[in-house]
Tab-separated table of C-alpha atoms in Angstrom:
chain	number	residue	atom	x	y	z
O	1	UNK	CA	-63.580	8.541	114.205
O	2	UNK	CA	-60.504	7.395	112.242
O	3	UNK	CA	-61.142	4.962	109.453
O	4	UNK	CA	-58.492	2.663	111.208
O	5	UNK	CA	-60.514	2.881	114.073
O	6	UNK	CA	-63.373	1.667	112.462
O	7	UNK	CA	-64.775	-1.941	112.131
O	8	UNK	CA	-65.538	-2.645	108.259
O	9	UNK	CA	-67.412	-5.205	109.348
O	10	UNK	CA	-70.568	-3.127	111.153
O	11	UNK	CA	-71.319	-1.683	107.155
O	12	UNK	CA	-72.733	-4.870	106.579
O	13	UNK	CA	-74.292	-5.126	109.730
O	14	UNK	CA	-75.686	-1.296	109.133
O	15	UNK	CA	-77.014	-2.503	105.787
O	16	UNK	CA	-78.854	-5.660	107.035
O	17	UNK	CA	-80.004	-4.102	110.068
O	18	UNK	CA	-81.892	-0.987	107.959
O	19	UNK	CA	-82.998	-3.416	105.366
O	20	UNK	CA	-84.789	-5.596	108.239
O	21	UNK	CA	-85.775	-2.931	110.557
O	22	UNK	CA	-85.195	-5.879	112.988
O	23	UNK	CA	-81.851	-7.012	115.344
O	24	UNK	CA	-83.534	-10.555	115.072
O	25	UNK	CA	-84.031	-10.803	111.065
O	26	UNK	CA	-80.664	-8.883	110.852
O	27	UNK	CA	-79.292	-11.666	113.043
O	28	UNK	CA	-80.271	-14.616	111.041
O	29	UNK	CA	-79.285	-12.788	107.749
O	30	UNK	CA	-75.784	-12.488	108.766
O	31	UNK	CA	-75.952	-15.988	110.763
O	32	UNK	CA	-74.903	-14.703	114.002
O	33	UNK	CA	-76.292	-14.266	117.345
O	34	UNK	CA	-79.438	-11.750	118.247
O	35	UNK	CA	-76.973	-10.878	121.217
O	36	UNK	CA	-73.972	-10.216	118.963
O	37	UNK	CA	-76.143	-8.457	116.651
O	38	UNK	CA	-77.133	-6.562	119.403
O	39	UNK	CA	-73.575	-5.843	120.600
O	40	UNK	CA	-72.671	-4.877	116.341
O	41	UNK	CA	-75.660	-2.065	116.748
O	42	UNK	CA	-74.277	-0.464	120.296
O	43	UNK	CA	-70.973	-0.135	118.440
O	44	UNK	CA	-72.357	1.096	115.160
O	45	UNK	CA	-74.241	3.841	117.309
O	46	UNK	CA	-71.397	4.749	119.362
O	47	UNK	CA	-69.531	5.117	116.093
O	48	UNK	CA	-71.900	6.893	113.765
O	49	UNK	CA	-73.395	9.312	117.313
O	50	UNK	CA	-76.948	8.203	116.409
O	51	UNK	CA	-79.582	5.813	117.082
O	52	UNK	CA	-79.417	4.277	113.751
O	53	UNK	CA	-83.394	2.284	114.702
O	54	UNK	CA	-85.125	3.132	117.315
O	55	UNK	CA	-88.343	1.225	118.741
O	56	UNK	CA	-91.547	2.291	118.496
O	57	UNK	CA	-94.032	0.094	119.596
O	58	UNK	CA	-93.305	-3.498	118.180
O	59	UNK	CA	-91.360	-2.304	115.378
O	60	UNK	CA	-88.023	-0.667	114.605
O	61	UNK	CA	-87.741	2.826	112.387
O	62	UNK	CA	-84.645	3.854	111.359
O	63	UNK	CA	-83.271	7.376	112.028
O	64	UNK	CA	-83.139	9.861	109.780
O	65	UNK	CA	-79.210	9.914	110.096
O	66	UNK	CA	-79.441	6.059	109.104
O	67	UNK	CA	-81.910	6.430	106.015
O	68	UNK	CA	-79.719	9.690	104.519
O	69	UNK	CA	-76.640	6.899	104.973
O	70	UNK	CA	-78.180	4.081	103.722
O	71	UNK	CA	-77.640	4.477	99.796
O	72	UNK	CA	-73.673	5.343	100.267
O	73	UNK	CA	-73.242	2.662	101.874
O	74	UNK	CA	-74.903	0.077	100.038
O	75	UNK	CA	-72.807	2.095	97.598
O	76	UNK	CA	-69.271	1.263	99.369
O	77	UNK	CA	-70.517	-1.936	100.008
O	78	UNK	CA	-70.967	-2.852	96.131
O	79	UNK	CA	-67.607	-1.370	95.593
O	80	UNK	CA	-65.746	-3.641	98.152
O	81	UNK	CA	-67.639	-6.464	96.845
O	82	UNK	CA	-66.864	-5.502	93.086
O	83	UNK	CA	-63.059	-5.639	93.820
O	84	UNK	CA	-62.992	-8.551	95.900
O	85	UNK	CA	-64.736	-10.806	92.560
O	86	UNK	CA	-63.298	-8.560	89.694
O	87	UNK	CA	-59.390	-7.668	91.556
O	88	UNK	CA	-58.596	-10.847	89.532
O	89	UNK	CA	-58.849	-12.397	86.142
O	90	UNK	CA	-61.985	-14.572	85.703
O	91	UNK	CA	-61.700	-18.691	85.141
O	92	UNK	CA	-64.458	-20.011	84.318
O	93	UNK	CA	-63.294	-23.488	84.494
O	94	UNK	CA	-61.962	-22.992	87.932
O	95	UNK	CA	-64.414	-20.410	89.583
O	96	UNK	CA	-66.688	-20.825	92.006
O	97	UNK	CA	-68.849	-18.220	91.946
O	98	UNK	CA	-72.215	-17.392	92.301
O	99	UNK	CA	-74.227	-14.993	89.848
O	100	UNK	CA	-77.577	-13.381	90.884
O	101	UNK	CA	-79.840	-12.595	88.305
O	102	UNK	CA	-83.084	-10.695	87.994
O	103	UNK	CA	-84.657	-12.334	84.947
O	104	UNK	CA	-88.052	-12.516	82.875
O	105	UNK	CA	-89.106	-16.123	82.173
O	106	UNK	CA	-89.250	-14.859	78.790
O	107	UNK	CA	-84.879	-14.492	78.993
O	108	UNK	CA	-84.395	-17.547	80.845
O	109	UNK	CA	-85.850	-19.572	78.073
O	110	UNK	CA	-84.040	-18.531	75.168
O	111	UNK	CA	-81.084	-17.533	76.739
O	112	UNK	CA	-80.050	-19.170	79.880
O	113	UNK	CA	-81.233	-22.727	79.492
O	114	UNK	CA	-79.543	-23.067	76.407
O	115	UNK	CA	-76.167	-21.521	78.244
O	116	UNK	CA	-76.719	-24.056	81.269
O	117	UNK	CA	-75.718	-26.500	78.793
O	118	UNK	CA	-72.404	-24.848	78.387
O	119	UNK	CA	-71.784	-23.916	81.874
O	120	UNK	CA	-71.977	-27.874	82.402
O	121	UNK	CA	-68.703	-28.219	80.921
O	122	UNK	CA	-67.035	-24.733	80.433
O	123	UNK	CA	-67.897	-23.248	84.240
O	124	UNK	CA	-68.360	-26.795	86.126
O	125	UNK	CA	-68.414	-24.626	89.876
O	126	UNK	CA	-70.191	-21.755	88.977
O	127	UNK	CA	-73.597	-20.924	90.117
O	128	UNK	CA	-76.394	-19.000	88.253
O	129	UNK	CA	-79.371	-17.843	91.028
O	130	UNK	CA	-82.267	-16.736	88.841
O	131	UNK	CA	-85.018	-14.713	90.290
O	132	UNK	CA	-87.581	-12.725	88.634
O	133	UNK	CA	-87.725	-8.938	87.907
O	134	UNK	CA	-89.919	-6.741	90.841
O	135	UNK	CA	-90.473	-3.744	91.904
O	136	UNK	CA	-87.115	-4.349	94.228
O	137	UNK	CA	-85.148	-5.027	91.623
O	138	UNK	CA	-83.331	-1.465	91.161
O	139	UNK	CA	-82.808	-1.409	95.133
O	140	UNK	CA	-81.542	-4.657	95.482
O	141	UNK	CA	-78.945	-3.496	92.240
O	142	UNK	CA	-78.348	-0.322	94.148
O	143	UNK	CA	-77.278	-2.227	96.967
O	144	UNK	CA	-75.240	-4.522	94.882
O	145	UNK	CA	-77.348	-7.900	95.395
O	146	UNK	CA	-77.992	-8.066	91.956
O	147	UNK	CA	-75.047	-8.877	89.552
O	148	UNK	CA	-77.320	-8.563	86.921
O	149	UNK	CA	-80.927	-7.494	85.798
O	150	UNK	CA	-82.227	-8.182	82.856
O	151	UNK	CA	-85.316	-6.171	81.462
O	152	UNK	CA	-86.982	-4.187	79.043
O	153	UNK	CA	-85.633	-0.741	78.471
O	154	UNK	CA	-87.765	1.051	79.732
O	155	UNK	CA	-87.855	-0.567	83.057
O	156	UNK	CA	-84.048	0.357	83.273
O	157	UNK	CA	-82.819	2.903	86.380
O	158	UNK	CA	-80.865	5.700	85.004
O	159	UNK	CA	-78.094	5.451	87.287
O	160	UNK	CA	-76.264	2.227	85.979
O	161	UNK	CA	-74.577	1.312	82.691
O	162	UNK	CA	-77.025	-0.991	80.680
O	163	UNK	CA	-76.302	-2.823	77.565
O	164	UNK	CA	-78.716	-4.088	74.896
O	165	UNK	CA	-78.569	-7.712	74.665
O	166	UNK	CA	-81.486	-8.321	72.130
O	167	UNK	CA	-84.037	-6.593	69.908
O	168	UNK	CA	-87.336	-8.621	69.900
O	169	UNK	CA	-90.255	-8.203	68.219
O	170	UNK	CA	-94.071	-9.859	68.691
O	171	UNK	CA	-96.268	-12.161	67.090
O	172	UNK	CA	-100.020	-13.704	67.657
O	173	UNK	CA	-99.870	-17.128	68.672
O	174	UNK	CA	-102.727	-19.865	69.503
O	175	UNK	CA	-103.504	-23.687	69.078
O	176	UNK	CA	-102.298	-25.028	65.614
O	177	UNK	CA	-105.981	-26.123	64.958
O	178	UNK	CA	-107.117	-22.843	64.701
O	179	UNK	CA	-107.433	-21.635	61.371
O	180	UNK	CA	-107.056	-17.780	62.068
O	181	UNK	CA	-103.121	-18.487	63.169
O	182	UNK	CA	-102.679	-19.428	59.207
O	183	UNK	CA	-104.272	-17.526	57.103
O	184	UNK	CA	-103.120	-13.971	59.144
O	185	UNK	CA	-105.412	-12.837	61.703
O	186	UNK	CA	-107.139	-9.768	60.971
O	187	UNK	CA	-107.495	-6.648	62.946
O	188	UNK	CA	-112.007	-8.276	63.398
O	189	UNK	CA	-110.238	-11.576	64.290
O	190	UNK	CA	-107.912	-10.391	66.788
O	191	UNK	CA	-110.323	-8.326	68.934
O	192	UNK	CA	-112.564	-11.555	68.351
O	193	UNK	CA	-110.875	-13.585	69.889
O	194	UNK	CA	-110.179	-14.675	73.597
O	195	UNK	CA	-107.415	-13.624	74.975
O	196	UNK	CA	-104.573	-14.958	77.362
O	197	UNK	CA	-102.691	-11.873	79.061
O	198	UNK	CA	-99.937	-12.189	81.441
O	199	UNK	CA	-99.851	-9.975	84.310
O	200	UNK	CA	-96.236	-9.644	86.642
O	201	UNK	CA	-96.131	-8.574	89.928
O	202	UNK	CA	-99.940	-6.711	89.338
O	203	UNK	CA	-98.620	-4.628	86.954
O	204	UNK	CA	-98.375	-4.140	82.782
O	205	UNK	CA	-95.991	-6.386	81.239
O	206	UNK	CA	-93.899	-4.453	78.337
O	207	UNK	CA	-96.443	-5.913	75.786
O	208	UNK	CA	-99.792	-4.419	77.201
O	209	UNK	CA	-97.689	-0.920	77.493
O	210	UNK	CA	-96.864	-0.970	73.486
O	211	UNK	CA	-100.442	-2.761	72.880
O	212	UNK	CA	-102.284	0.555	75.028
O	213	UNK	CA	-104.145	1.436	72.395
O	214	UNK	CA	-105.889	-2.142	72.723
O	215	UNK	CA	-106.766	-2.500	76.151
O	216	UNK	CA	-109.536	-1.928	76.373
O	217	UNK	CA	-110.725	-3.417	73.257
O	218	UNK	CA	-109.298	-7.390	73.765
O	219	UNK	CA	-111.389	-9.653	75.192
O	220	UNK	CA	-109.296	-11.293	77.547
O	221	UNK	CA	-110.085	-14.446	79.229
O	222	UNK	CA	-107.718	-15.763	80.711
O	223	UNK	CA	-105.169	-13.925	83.418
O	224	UNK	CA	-101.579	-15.383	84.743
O	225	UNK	CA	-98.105	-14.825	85.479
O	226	UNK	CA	-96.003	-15.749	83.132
O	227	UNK	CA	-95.375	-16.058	79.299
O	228	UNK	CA	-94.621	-19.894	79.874
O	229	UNK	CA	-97.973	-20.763	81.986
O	230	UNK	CA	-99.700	-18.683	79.446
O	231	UNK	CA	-99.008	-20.694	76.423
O	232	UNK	CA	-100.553	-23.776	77.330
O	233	UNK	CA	-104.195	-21.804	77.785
O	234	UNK	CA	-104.154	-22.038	73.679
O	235	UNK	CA	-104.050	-25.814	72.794
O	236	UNK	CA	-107.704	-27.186	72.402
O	237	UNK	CA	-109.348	-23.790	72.675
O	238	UNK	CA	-110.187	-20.509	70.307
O	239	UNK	CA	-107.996	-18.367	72.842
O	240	UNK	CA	-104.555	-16.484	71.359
O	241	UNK	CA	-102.034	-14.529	72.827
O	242	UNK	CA	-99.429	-11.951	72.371
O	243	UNK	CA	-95.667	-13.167	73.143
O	244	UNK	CA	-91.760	-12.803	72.087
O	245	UNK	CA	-90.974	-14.061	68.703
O	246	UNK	CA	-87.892	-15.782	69.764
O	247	UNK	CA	-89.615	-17.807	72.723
O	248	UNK	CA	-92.870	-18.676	70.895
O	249	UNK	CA	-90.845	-20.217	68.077
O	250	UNK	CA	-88.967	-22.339	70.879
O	251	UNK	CA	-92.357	-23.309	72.180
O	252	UNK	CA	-93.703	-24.423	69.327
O	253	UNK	CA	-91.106	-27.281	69.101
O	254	UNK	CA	-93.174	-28.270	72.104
O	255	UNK	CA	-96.603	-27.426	72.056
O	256	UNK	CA	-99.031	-27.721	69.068
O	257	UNK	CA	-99.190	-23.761	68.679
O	258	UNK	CA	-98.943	-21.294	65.989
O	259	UNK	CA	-97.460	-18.077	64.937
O	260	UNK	CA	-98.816	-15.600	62.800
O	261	UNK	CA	-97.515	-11.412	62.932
O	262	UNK	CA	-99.574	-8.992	64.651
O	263	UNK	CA	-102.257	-7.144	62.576
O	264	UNK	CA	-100.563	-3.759	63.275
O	265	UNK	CA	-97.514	-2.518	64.010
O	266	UNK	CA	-95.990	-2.210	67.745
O	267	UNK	CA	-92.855	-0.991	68.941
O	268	UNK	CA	-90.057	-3.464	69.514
O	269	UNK	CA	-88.714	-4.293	72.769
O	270	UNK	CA	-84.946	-3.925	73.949
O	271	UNK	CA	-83.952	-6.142	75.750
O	272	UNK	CA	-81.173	-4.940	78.619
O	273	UNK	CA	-78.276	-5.905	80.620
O	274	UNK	CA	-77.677	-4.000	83.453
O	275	UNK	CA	-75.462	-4.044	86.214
O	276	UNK	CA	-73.713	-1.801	89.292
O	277	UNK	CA	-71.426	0.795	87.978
O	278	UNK	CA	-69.051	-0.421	90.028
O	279	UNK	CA	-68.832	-3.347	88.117
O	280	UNK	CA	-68.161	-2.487	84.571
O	281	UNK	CA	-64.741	-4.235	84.772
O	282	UNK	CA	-65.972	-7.034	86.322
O	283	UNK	CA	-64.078	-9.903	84.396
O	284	UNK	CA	-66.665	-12.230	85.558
O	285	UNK	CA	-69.674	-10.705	84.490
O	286	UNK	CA	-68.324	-9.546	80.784
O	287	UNK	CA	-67.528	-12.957	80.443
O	288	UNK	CA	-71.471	-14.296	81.776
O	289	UNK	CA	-73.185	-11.337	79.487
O	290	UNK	CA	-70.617	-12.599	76.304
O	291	UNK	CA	-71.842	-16.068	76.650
O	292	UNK	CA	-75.486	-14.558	76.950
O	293	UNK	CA	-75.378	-12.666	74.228
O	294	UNK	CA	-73.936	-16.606	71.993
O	295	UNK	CA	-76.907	-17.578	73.047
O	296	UNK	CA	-79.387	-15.697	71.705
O	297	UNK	CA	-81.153	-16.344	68.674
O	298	UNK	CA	-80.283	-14.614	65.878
O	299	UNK	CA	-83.052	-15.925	63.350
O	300	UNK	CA	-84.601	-13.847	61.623
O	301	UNK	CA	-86.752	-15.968	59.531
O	302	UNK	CA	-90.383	-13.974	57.972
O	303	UNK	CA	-92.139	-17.208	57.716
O	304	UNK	CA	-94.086	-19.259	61.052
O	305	UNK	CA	-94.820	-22.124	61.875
């Protein structure tokens, strides 16, 4: 078939209908009818010569055809939607646009909170939609409905530019009453104590992966899922935990908690940027990781609080 034959349109219905496996969820995603959508699938197999999802039983499988094609054009898509928002210069003061980030909690409390108060005045329209990193993250990317995700290093697919934003390093921090957090816990003191971890989507956070060589000797206590619901396990109790410099020392404005360094060394983390390689010229988004990167502390103070 000629490409000026072709309906641009039924790519996005081929991507929504092999993400949902279903005409229905496809349907409402697109906010059309299930008898359109159905009408958008007869077309797209007449025009691709395959089945694109078949039925079998109550569910919907798509063909082989349809899951070798699925990445390319995800692919396309991403570039059609990279020249439609980057085609033109970026003003903030005037644009409307709408950002989708993949973010640690961590990130979005010493970076993008403080930039919200900027974007009040400097980007009045624009819209930041902050979500947290999973293991969909690089697909949803790859299929350019990420404009951004923001992650450890190591996390990072290989197939997308990436940019460091920050270097960050760790510290040991607990209720302000206990005395440990001031005269430098000890190596005794650390495995000692109770611990608050934070666990993300079930799996290691970047921490536990440097800290591997004290898994199994922490006594940990407490469990949760996030570094912000794990800091207020530590006021009133014995219990310490193992966090980013940068947000503890923002915390600690708040929360009657204390800093002290780790008793042994661990591997910093570096903090990423990354984004569709179709997007590298993306006015908008050099402008949005620029202001990030204003945002970020730079202290590098030795003493805590």
């Amino acid at each position: 078939m000629r490409l000026d034959q072709f309906d641009l349109n039924l790519l996005i219905v081929f991507e929504a209908l092999i993400e949902e496996r279903s005409v229905t969820r496809a349907a409402q995603r697109l906010n059309v009818t299930q008898s359109a959508m159905s009408a958008s699938l007869k077309r797209l197999r007449h025009a691709l010569s395959d089945e694109v999802l078949v039925q079998h039983g109550k569910r919907m499988t798509p063909t082989a055809h349809a899951l070798d094609l699925a990445p390319r054009i995800s692919d396309a898509i991403a570039n059609l939607r990279n020249i439609l928002t980057s085609g033109v210069g970026f003003d903030p003061a005037v644009s409307n646009r709408r950002f989708t980030v993949a973010v640690s909690d961590y990130f979005s409390t010493i970076a993008w909170a403080p930039l919200a108060i900027d974007l009040e005045k400097e980007a009045p329209h624009v819209r930041i939609d902050i979500g947290r990193p999973d293991g969909t993250s690089t697909s949803a990317l790859n299929a350019g409905h990420l404009d951004l995700f923001i992650a450890p290093e190591h996390y990072m697919s290989s197939s997308h530019p990436r940019e460091l934003l920050v270097e960050e390093d760790f510290v040991v921090v607990g209720c302000i009453d206990n005395p440990i957090l001031h005269s430098g816990v000890s190596i005794e003191e650390f495995y000692n104590s109770g611990h608050v971890i934070v666990s993300i989507g079930g799996g290691d956070t970047f921490i536990d992966r440097t800290m591997s060589h004290a898994k199994d000797k922490r006594r940990i206590e407490v469990q949760c899922a996030s570094f912000i619901e794990a800091v207020w396990f530590l006021p009133g109790t014995k219990r310490i935990t193992v966090m980013h410099r940068r947000l503890a020392e923002k915390l600690a404005a708040y929360l009657p908690i204390a800093l002290s360094p780790l008793p042994f060394p661990v591997e910093s983390m570096r903090q990423m940027a990354q984004f569709h390689s179709s997007r590298s010229t993306d006015a908008g988004l050099r402008w949005l990781l620029q202001k990030l990167r204003q945002h970020i502390s730079k202290r590098s103070g030795a003493a805590f609080a």
